[in-house]
């Protein structure tokens, strides 16, 4: 093939590719519709003009004649402008109406830029050089003239609407808004139905997620959307809140009370019926956060923080508060939506029937049936997550909780262990707490067999993974029996007690309880145990308690410093880290000088310097803090010695001027 033929083939391929792309782009734009916002006229005009160009691209696609290089370049430029137009039109169809209006200047600027790009590209196409019919040519020239006029004409949105919106957005959250203004906003923004409001809320969060700006944007727009929703519901009480609260008529009134913001889903703005917590700690209605996650988002809609996991934890406390609020306001509490494809569906019909049969036995008065059923549920719950879901959803948890107080040792062991296994599944933790299981678990921890006590401690550890449960468990009286198990339990029992205590003492309010229960003395016993089997756990708990004033005093009282010094000299990296953490706290406040002097006497500078070089990250920081304290202490010591030496020198020099003659004279005078 000659060079010229190769070039022609390349140009033909490029022309074919760009024409195919143009046809596809116009088809995509034609599919974008429903521009119900302040720019409806502009969006519709832009879309209509682009769609009128479709015949030209179709004829070029079917033409056998080559497209001149200059025309190909112009078509490529037009294709780039079409991509920008497509993004803008999609924003107009799917984006937040409030956002679009607030960003009026920027949106109008984009309209002008895109219109200008399209007009310039069309102007560069010589219609006499391309193979299109006269009718299509006339249509394209008409569209070109429209783009030219549009480029030179600046359209503005409804000034009253923009003024109203700007005014409301700059008001304080508690400021009163004129109802006529809210009426205009709701009507002109077409936010008059629940469907419109839901769509707007979701669009708002989608746009914030894309922009990564949850601050000013989300606050202003969310506040406004809530106010519009409240106004619309006040004006149309019959609209109610779908999946939500309906007012129970009372004394002839049916006014819908304003829902507290904390009870609304940040996405849908509706009263929540099934609130769930995401990994950032924010709460949403399950249905809407699921849609958000299924749309491919990996951030929290409200905070824009990246989600560490997509697990959803039921917010039972908030659900209870919402139910109480509804009752106080004469409303039916929100109904939880049917959960399709959820827990029970993971079990086969046969497995579900088996679980139900076991629950019948569990609730019978026959002790043998109770024991065997609890034992089977214990094994089933241990096997896999699907079983844990199935058993909990079937209603087993309250029945197992009732058996925690049984006199039958084996049944009690099975019941507490079944709860332990069920608690492994995250959503079951809340169900166990809500069922009132903690007092029963503490009862087993105090009076059960050693196996039951061990598993009760392990259950408390599992439940305490959720921060709010740490408070509940601490207030239930669980800490003293855990300390006792740490002291007198089997090796496994001590491990279970230690992990539970460590987790519970992360909460500051539980630290004093543990110290008062005598945990420091128990920890010292474990640290001085020749076998050292619990050294790691004991030091970890001591480190976390040393930040509490009572903990620090108790550690001083048991004279733990020599043991801590020994650990820093020869312990594992993790144990050195925890020992150093304890020493940092001891060397602050009371008896600081005494402890620093002891460390100096023990020659701790070198081991601490070694830690700074080769310890764990936290260990390096703690060792550096201790070295800094010791260095300051040594400098103060040297300064004090120098001052003492200077004073001593001054005292010894004074008698040198006191001569014998002077003394003799003094005595003579006497």
XYZ file of C-alpha atoms in Angstrom:
670
model
C 0.000 0.000 0.000
C 1.316 3.408 -1.007
C 2.017 6.083 1.628
C -0.928 8.192 0.444
C -3.294 5.227 0.636
C -2.145 4.481 4.188
C -2.793 8.064 5.235
C -6.246 7.997 3.627
C -7.070 4.766 5.454
C -5.997 6.271 8.789
C -8.099 9.378 8.154
C -11.120 7.274 7.178
C -10.785 5.211 10.358
C -10.498 8.354 12.481
C -13.534 9.892 10.770
C -15.577 6.714 11.252
C -14.628 6.578 14.924
C -15.549 10.178 15.654
C -18.875 9.901 13.809
C -19.754 6.742 15.771
C -18.920 8.590 18.965
C -21.105 11.551 17.968
C -24.091 9.323 17.188
C -23.736 7.575 20.559
C -23.380 10.896 22.432
C -26.533 12.339 20.879
C -28.451 9.155 21.763
C -27.289 9.445 25.373
C -28.296 13.099 25.517
C -31.707 12.274 24.025
C -32.257 9.824 26.894
C -31.648 12.530 29.531
C -34.884 14.255 30.479
C -36.978 15.632 33.349
C -35.290 19.002 33.790
C -37.533 20.150 36.651
C -35.500 23.019 38.060
C -34.808 26.714 37.752
C -32.931 26.161 34.461
C -35.591 24.046 32.763
C -35.789 26.348 29.724
C -32.005 26.436 29.245
C -31.561 22.682 29.664
C -34.468 21.898 27.322
C -33.156 24.290 24.654
C -29.649 22.841 24.822
C -30.941 19.268 24.639
C -33.352 20.056 21.761
C -30.679 21.775 19.647
C -28.256 18.885 20.065
C -30.936 16.335 19.164
C -31.662 18.279 15.956
C -28.114 17.489 14.834
C -28.690 13.731 14.977
C -29.695 13.445 11.257
C -26.378 14.972 10.193
C -24.365 12.425 12.146
C -26.558 9.557 10.894
C -26.049 10.589 7.247
C -22.293 10.929 7.777
C -22.252 7.452 9.313
C -23.987 5.968 6.260
C -22.057 8.015 3.661
C -19.458 6.335 1.427
C -17.635 9.611 0.736
C -14.528 10.414 2.805
C -14.762 13.267 5.311
C -12.093 15.935 4.728
C -9.390 16.195 7.455
C -10.457 19.731 8.376
C -14.045 18.544 8.908
C -12.815 15.576 10.976
C -10.927 17.944 13.293
C -14.019 20.120 13.655
C -16.157 17.052 14.424
C -13.635 15.939 17.062
C -13.868 19.372 18.676
C -17.672 19.160 18.547
C -17.494 15.717 20.158
C -15.525 17.142 23.100
C -18.114 19.891 23.525
C -20.882 17.253 23.444
C -19.234 15.405 26.343
C -19.311 18.598 28.399
C -22.932 19.215 27.388
C -23.845 15.659 28.405
C -22.370 16.162 31.881
C -24.227 19.447 32.311
C -27.540 17.982 31.144
C -27.151 15.003 33.450
C -26.516 17.420 36.298
C -29.712 19.244 35.352
C -31.711 16.013 35.342
C -30.298 14.208 38.362
C -28.682 16.951 40.431
C -30.011 18.777 43.464
C -32.395 21.600 42.531
C -31.279 23.633 45.511
C -27.607 23.182 44.668
C -28.169 24.190 41.051
C -29.895 27.393 42.079
C -27.352 28.304 44.761
C -24.598 27.818 42.175
C -26.458 30.051 39.698
C -23.455 31.999 38.445
C -21.288 28.929 37.944
C -24.065 27.018 36.161
C -24.822 29.919 33.821
C -21.117 30.250 33.097
C -21.012 26.576 32.109
C -24.024 27.057 29.834
C -22.231 29.916 28.065
C -18.951 27.995 27.744
C -20.605 24.887 26.297
C -22.842 26.866 23.931
C -19.782 28.755 22.684
C -17.790 25.528 22.170
C -20.623 23.950 20.183
C -21.098 27.073 18.031
C -17.363 27.399 17.259
C -17.097 23.713 16.309
C -20.135 23.923 14.012
C -18.734 27.078 12.425
C -15.560 25.212 11.445
C -17.491 22.555 9.513
C -17.850 23.363 5.819
C -21.211 21.791 5.004
C -20.405 21.851 1.272
C -17.468 19.483 1.847
C -19.412 16.757 3.659
C -21.990 14.375 2.238
C -25.310 15.451 3.804
C -28.684 16.222 2.215
C -29.927 19.763 1.606
C -32.744 19.345 4.172
C -30.270 18.264 6.861
C -27.887 21.049 5.851
C -30.643 23.657 6.308
C -31.549 22.173 9.707
C -27.940 22.220 10.880
C -27.486 25.816 9.713
C -30.605 26.769 11.679
C -29.243 25.092 14.811
C -25.912 26.843 14.275
C -27.703 30.199 14.137
C -29.561 29.356 17.367
C -26.285 28.479 19.134
C -24.798 31.746 17.897
C -27.678 33.797 19.285
C -27.666 31.830 22.552
C -23.927 32.468 22.932
C -24.476 36.197 22.736
C -27.535 36.212 25.011
C -27.169 35.751 28.772
C -30.196 34.115 30.343
C -30.925 34.537 34.031
C -32.969 32.442 36.422
C -35.997 33.671 38.340
C -34.541 36.569 40.418
C -37.225 36.277 43.104
C -36.542 32.549 43.518
C -32.810 33.122 43.797
C -33.337 35.958 46.294
C -35.635 33.796 48.439
C -33.209 30.891 48.419
C -30.183 33.030 49.227
C -32.068 34.739 52.050
C -33.105 31.464 53.674
C -29.654 29.901 53.335
C -28.052 32.816 55.177
C -30.504 32.669 58.082
C -29.639 31.117 61.424
C -30.898 27.562 61.940
C -33.466 28.725 64.504
C -34.669 31.793 62.559
C -38.330 31.957 61.577
C -38.992 31.855 57.821
C -42.000 33.531 56.244
C -44.490 30.865 55.132
C -45.145 32.684 51.850
C -41.451 32.445 51.038
C -41.387 28.717 51.805
C -44.490 28.278 49.660
C -42.764 29.982 46.704
C -39.618 27.912 47.151
C -41.503 24.613 47.362
C -43.615 25.412 44.297
C -40.924 26.885 42.071
C -38.399 24.182 42.967
C -41.158 21.586 42.487
C -40.614 20.050 45.927
C -44.269 19.522 46.758
C -44.430 15.727 47.148
C -42.643 13.116 49.226
C -41.214 11.658 46.037
C -39.761 15.045 45.016
C -38.301 15.609 48.476
C -36.730 12.146 48.609
C -35.211 12.571 45.171
C -33.836 15.982 46.094
C -32.308 14.666 49.311
C -30.597 11.773 47.592
C -29.382 14.009 44.746
C -27.980 16.444 47.285
C -25.947 13.723 49.002
C -24.789 12.312 45.671
C -23.431 15.713 44.675
C -21.746 16.290 48.022
C -20.124 12.864 47.751
C -18.803 13.740 44.298
C -17.498 17.141 45.387
C -16.127 15.968 48.731
C -17.465 19.086 50.443
C -19.694 18.083 53.375
C -19.291 21.370 55.218
C -21.016 24.547 54.125
C -22.855 22.938 51.202
C -24.449 20.103 53.127
C -25.330 22.222 56.145
C -27.111 24.971 54.193
C -28.944 22.710 51.787
C -29.967 20.116 54.374
C -31.340 22.821 56.640
C -33.355 24.330 53.808
C -34.674 20.978 52.622
C -35.820 20.117 56.159
C -37.661 23.423 56.414
C -39.378 22.929 53.065
C -40.368 19.395 54.053
C -41.783 20.573 57.382
C -43.712 23.321 55.617
C -45.122 20.983 52.956
C -46.213 18.465 55.594
C -47.799 21.217 57.662
C -49.728 22.404 54.616
C -50.643 18.865 53.566
C -51.101 16.779 56.722
C -52.659 14.010 54.661
C -49.314 13.563 52.880
C -47.825 12.339 56.145
C -44.457 10.675 56.159
C -44.363 7.419 54.202
C -42.996 4.479 56.200
C -43.265 6.859 59.074
C -45.558 8.438 61.560
C -49.272 9.076 61.190
C -51.027 11.250 63.739
C -53.705 9.586 65.808
C -56.606 12.100 65.891
C -57.060 13.601 69.329
C -59.630 16.191 70.409
C -60.373 16.989 66.777
C -56.818 18.052 65.916
C -54.595 16.420 63.330
C -51.611 18.737 63.080
C -48.359 16.952 62.336
C -45.675 17.787 64.934
C -42.229 18.760 63.656
C -39.903 15.771 63.761
C -36.645 16.405 65.709
C -33.626 16.504 63.407
C -31.907 13.669 65.286
C -34.845 11.395 64.461
C -34.659 12.050 60.719
C -32.544 10.117 58.250
C -29.937 12.563 56.882
C -30.579 11.183 53.382
C -34.372 10.913 53.174
C -35.120 13.550 55.870
C -37.905 11.244 57.116
C -38.583 9.926 60.593
C -36.549 6.734 60.856
C -38.238 3.385 61.294
C -35.141 1.184 61.076
C -32.158 3.337 62.116
C -28.731 1.798 61.607
C -25.238 3.018 62.467
C -22.393 3.060 59.932
C -18.717 2.780 60.814
C -18.335 6.576 61.237
C -20.963 6.564 64.012
C -23.641 8.353 61.945
C -27.185 6.952 61.874
C -29.348 6.495 58.772
C -32.558 4.759 57.731
C -31.494 1.275 56.624
C -33.262 1.454 53.250
C -31.568 4.692 52.197
C -28.035 3.966 53.387
C -28.271 0.600 51.640
C -29.193 2.339 48.394
C -26.270 4.698 48.926
C -23.832 1.818 49.414
C -25.298 -0.193 46.545
C -24.748 2.817 44.279
C -21.009 2.256 44.789
C -20.269 4.907 47.408
C -17.703 4.128 50.117
C -18.111 7.290 52.180
C -20.454 8.459 54.919
C -23.044 10.772 53.268
C -23.042 13.221 56.179
C -19.348 13.464 57.119
C -17.750 12.324 53.825
C -15.341 10.170 55.849
C -14.333 6.918 54.202
C -16.232 3.960 55.672
C -13.938 1.372 57.254
C -16.637 -1.246 56.591
C -20.107 -1.477 55.079
C -21.640 -3.224 58.084
C -24.835 -1.661 59.441
C -25.511 -1.871 63.178
C -29.089 -1.367 64.403
C -29.458 1.726 66.592
C -31.829 0.266 69.173
C -31.470 3.192 71.550
C -32.559 5.707 68.898
C -35.390 3.453 67.729
C -36.666 3.319 71.307
C -36.427 7.121 71.659
C -38.339 7.575 68.400
C -41.064 5.224 69.635
C -41.328 7.189 72.893
C -41.534 10.484 70.997
C -44.273 9.138 68.729
C -46.257 7.950 71.734
C -45.892 11.318 73.476
C -47.146 13.076 70.333
C -50.079 10.752 69.753
C -48.544 9.115 66.701
C -48.154 5.572 65.506
C -44.475 4.624 65.689
C -42.788 4.089 62.323
C -43.202 0.624 60.898
C -40.030 -1.143 60.011
C -40.018 -2.044 56.318
C -40.047 -5.688 55.303
C -36.461 -6.865 55.064
C -36.160 -8.824 51.831
C -33.268 -11.193 51.435
C -32.367 -10.826 55.088
C -31.589 -13.181 57.955
C -34.197 -15.930 57.680
C -33.556 -16.378 53.978
C -30.004 -17.579 54.703
C -31.419 -20.736 56.285
C -33.172 -23.425 54.328
C -36.754 -24.217 55.263
C -35.565 -27.380 56.987
C -32.938 -25.587 59.046
C -35.425 -22.909 60.060
C -37.937 -25.564 61.093
C -35.235 -27.221 63.204
C -34.446 -23.938 64.984
C -38.131 -23.294 65.668
C -38.481 -26.810 67.104
C -35.501 -26.177 69.393
C -37.085 -22.936 70.595
C -40.265 -24.815 71.521
C -38.154 -27.164 73.650
C -36.249 -24.233 75.109
C -39.472 -22.661 76.343
C -40.895 -25.865 77.755
C -40.899 -26.705 81.471
C -39.053 -29.965 80.897
C -35.477 -29.563 82.168
C -34.092 -32.235 79.846
C -35.662 -30.574 76.824
C -34.280 -27.211 77.887
C -30.789 -28.610 78.385
C -30.676 -30.510 75.088
C -32.158 -27.591 73.107
C -29.726 -25.080 74.651
C -26.841 -27.431 73.887
C -27.887 -27.840 70.246
C -28.349 -24.096 69.797
C -24.900 -23.578 71.318
C -23.356 -25.872 68.688
C -25.395 -24.435 65.813
C -24.424 -20.868 66.763
C -20.778 -21.883 66.892
C -20.859 -23.321 63.373
C -21.367 -20.290 61.093
C -22.776 -16.775 60.646
C -25.914 -17.945 58.834
C -26.900 -20.007 61.867
C -26.278 -17.067 64.198
C -28.563 -14.879 62.111
C -31.230 -17.563 61.815
C -31.284 -18.389 65.531
C -31.454 -14.733 66.604
C -34.180 -13.837 64.113
C -36.232 -16.815 65.248
C -36.368 -15.241 68.731
C -33.942 -17.456 70.649
C -32.094 -14.695 72.550
C -34.805 -13.829 75.143
C -35.370 -17.547 75.810
C -31.659 -18.137 76.359
C -31.473 -15.099 78.654
C -34.258 -16.599 80.809
C -32.170 -19.745 81.259
C -29.198 -17.847 82.702
C -30.831 -17.993 86.134
C -31.600 -21.719 85.990
C -30.381 -23.971 88.786
C -29.300 -26.629 86.303
C -25.553 -26.176 85.866
C -25.309 -27.756 82.421
C -28.258 -25.810 81.005
C -26.770 -22.581 82.332
C -23.437 -23.382 80.686
C -25.164 -24.058 77.361
C -27.265 -20.883 77.558
C -24.405 -18.490 78.297
C -22.168 -20.137 75.689
C -24.929 -19.988 73.074
C -25.215 -16.233 73.755
C -21.444 -15.947 73.422
C -21.530 -17.651 70.020
C -24.498 -15.569 68.863
C -22.738 -12.347 69.888
C -19.991 -12.990 67.349
C -22.405 -11.683 64.688
C -22.334 -7.884 65.008
C -26.075 -7.226 64.789
C -26.798 -9.760 67.526
C -24.809 -7.777 70.099
C -27.497 -5.103 70.212
C -30.257 -7.703 70.428
C -28.555 -9.374 73.392
C -28.179 -6.045 75.212
C -31.762 -5.000 74.499
C -33.041 -8.351 75.787
C -31.648 -7.455 79.232
C -29.035 -10.195 79.177
C -26.250 -8.375 81.063
C -27.582 -8.904 84.637
C -28.070 -12.597 83.859
C -24.552 -12.909 82.445
C -23.147 -11.203 85.569
C -25.156 -13.644 87.715
C -23.480 -16.543 85.885
C -20.093 -14.838 86.245
C -20.584 -14.722 90.020
C -22.230 -18.066 90.734
C -21.849 -20.360 87.749
C -19.480 -23.271 87.206
C -15.941 -22.444 86.117
C -16.832 -23.146 82.463
C -19.925 -20.964 82.711
C -17.941 -18.155 84.384
C -15.273 -18.301 81.686
C -17.847 -18.074 78.911
C -19.750 -15.331 80.742
C -16.522 -13.293 80.831
C -15.942 -13.987 77.138
C -19.512 -12.881 76.360
C -19.011 -9.618 78.229
C -15.817 -9.041 76.256
C -17.655 -9.666 72.973
C -20.486 -7.290 73.904
C -18.100 -4.597 75.172
C -16.614 -4.194 71.708
C -19.501 -1.754 71.171
C -18.559 1.411 73.108
C -21.989 2.175 74.574
C -22.119 -1.366 76.001
C -19.021 -0.677 78.105
C -21.084 1.706 80.224
C -24.003 -0.726 80.598
C -21.745 -3.617 81.578
C -19.695 -1.485 83.993
C -22.847 -0.286 85.767
C -24.190 -3.842 86.051
C -21.612 -4.848 88.686
C -19.611 -7.025 86.289
C -16.162 -5.712 87.190
C -15.651 -7.178 90.714
C -16.496 -10.758 89.616
C -14.224 -10.325 86.603
C -11.382 -9.293 88.927
C -12.122 -12.341 91.080
C -12.014 -14.619 88.017
C -8.725 -13.009 87.002
C -7.368 -13.945 90.418
C -8.722 -17.447 90.973
C -9.876 -18.727 87.582
C -8.376 -21.380 85.370
C -5.798 -20.253 82.843
C -8.510 -19.824 80.228
C -10.748 -18.074 82.754
C -7.997 -15.603 83.588
C -7.468 -14.867 79.898
C -11.199 -14.269 79.354
C -11.433 -12.054 82.434
C -8.349 -10.072 81.404
C -9.610 -9.344 77.885
C -13.009 -8.293 79.255
C -11.457 -6.027 81.891
C -9.088 -4.445 79.397
C -11.942 -3.640 77.027
C -14.215 -2.308 79.774
C -11.471 -0.111 81.231
C -11.059 1.734 77.958
C -14.087 3.649 79.261
C -12.803 6.072 81.914
C -15.789 5.528 84.213
C -14.918 1.843 84.645
C -11.294 2.396 85.679
C -12.121 3.509 89.213
C -14.485 0.525 89.614
C -11.693 -1.879 88.658
C -9.182 -0.259 91.038
C -11.696 -0.356 93.900
C -12.318 -4.039 93.127
C -8.615 -4.704 93.876
C -7.443 -5.334 90.337
C -3.999 -3.739 90.866
C -3.117 -6.200 93.637
C -4.284 -9.044 91.396
C -2.194 -7.730 88.517
C 0.906 -7.561 90.716
C 0.328 -11.173 91.657
C 0.241 -12.121 87.977
C 3.364 -10.050 87.240
C 5.362 -11.761 89.993
C 4.138 -15.243 89.027
C 7.285 -17.274 88.148
C 5.562 -18.799 85.103
C 4.660 -15.373 83.738
C 1.710 -16.811 81.816
C -0.387 -13.645 82.244
C 2.428 -11.088 82.000
C 1.196 -9.588 78.695
C -2.400 -9.140 79.825
C -1.456 -7.837 83.300
C 0.831 -5.125 81.925
C -1.721 -4.065 79.289
C -4.422 -3.594 81.947
C -2.016 -1.827 84.316
C -0.994 0.568 81.539
C -4.586 1.541 80.814
C -5.371 2.012 84.549
C -2.234 4.062 85.258
C -3.844 7.076 83.562
C -6.511 7.164 86.305
C -5.613 8.932 89.607
C -6.847 5.994 91.714
C -4.990 3.578 89.470
C -1.765 5.531 89.791
C -2.080 5.648 93.586
C -2.776 1.896 93.767
C 0.248 1.095 91.578
C 2.453 3.195 93.880
C 0.972 1.447 96.916
C 1.978 -2.019 95.658
C 5.525 -0.751 94.903
C 5.407 -1.884 91.273
C 8.391 0.170 90.079
C 11.114 -2.509 90.528
C 9.006 -4.994 88.562
C 8.424 -2.454 85.784
C 12.164 -1.727 85.614
C 12.831 -5.458 85.279
C 10.364 -5.691 82.371
C 12.009 -2.791 80.546
C 15.378 -4.520 80.887
C 14.349 -7.976 79.695
C 10.700 -8.076 78.593
C 9.159 -8.450 75.146
C 8.804 -5.287 73.009
C 5.065 -5.039 73.764
C 5.574 -5.525 77.496
C 8.384 -2.956 77.543
C 5.996 -0.525 75.864
C 3.292 -1.024 78.517
C 5.785 -0.903 81.401
C 7.141 2.397 80.057
C 3.587 3.745 79.741
C 2.958 2.994 83.426
C 6.248 4.636 84.448
C 5.415 7.788 82.464
C 2.241 8.198 84.509
C 3.983 7.371 87.819
C 6.660 9.966 87.122
C 4.068 12.707 86.763
C 2.441 14.391 89.741
C 3.012 13.211 93.317
C 6.302 11.513 94.221
C 7.716 12.393 90.812
C 11.156 13.193 92.201
C 11.250 9.985 94.214
C 10.386 7.787 91.209
C 12.835 9.554 88.906
C 15.551 9.165 91.518
C 14.793 5.429 91.752
C 14.985 5.080 87.957
C 18.315 6.920 88.014
C 19.642 4.634 90.737
C 18.519 1.607 88.713
C 20.561 2.862 85.729
C 17.586 3.124 83.390
C 19.067 5.652 80.970
C 20.715 3.012 78.777
C 17.716 0.587 78.535
C 15.438 3.506 77.720
C 17.819 4.774 75.034
C 17.791 1.274 73.527
C 13.972 1.370 73.532
C 13.996 4.680 71.700
C 16.103 3.072 68.977
C 14.487 -0.361 68.653
C 11.155 -0.456 70.510
C 7.592 -0.402 69.176
C 6.350 2.955 67.910
C 4.409 3.624 71.109
C 7.285 2.233 73.182
C 9.696 4.671 71.525
C 7.440 7.587 72.412
C 7.059 6.514 76.043
C 10.784 5.839 76.448
C 11.568 9.270 74.970
C 9.189 10.902 77.458
C 10.867 9.132 80.368
C 14.339 10.079 79.132
C 13.260 13.699 78.850
C 11.901 13.632 82.415
C 15.066 11.946 83.734
C 17.311 14.408 81.898
C 15.467 17.361 83.407
C 15.684 15.687 86.830
C 19.465 15.217 86.491
C 19.920 18.828 85.412
C 17.908 19.992 88.423
C 20.011 17.748 90.655
C 23.253 19.165 89.292
C 21.959 22.691 89.674
C 20.906 22.016 93.258
C 24.316 20.452 94.049
C 26.115 23.429 92.502
C 24.053 25.856 94.579
C 24.692 23.812 97.719
C 28.405 23.711 96.949
C 28.469 27.477 96.389
C 26.701 28.094 99.680
C 29.125 25.766 101.457
C 32.080 27.606 99.909
C 30.723 30.949 101.084
C 30.258 29.630 104.610
C 33.806 28.242 104.845
C 35.372 31.459 103.501
C 33.765 33.765 106.111
C 35.867 32.533 109.100
C 39.114 33.124 107.132
C 38.824 36.850 107.861
C 38.164 36.123 111.507
C 41.795 36.463 112.844
C 43.290 35.404 116.170
C 43.876 39.035 117.090
C 40.246 39.774 116.586
C 39.302 36.839 118.784
C 41.763 37.847 121.473
C 40.467 41.391 121.402
C 36.953 40.155 121.748
C 37.748 38.084 124.809
C 39.799 40.997 126.342
C 36.843 43.287 125.964
C 34.710 40.784 127.816
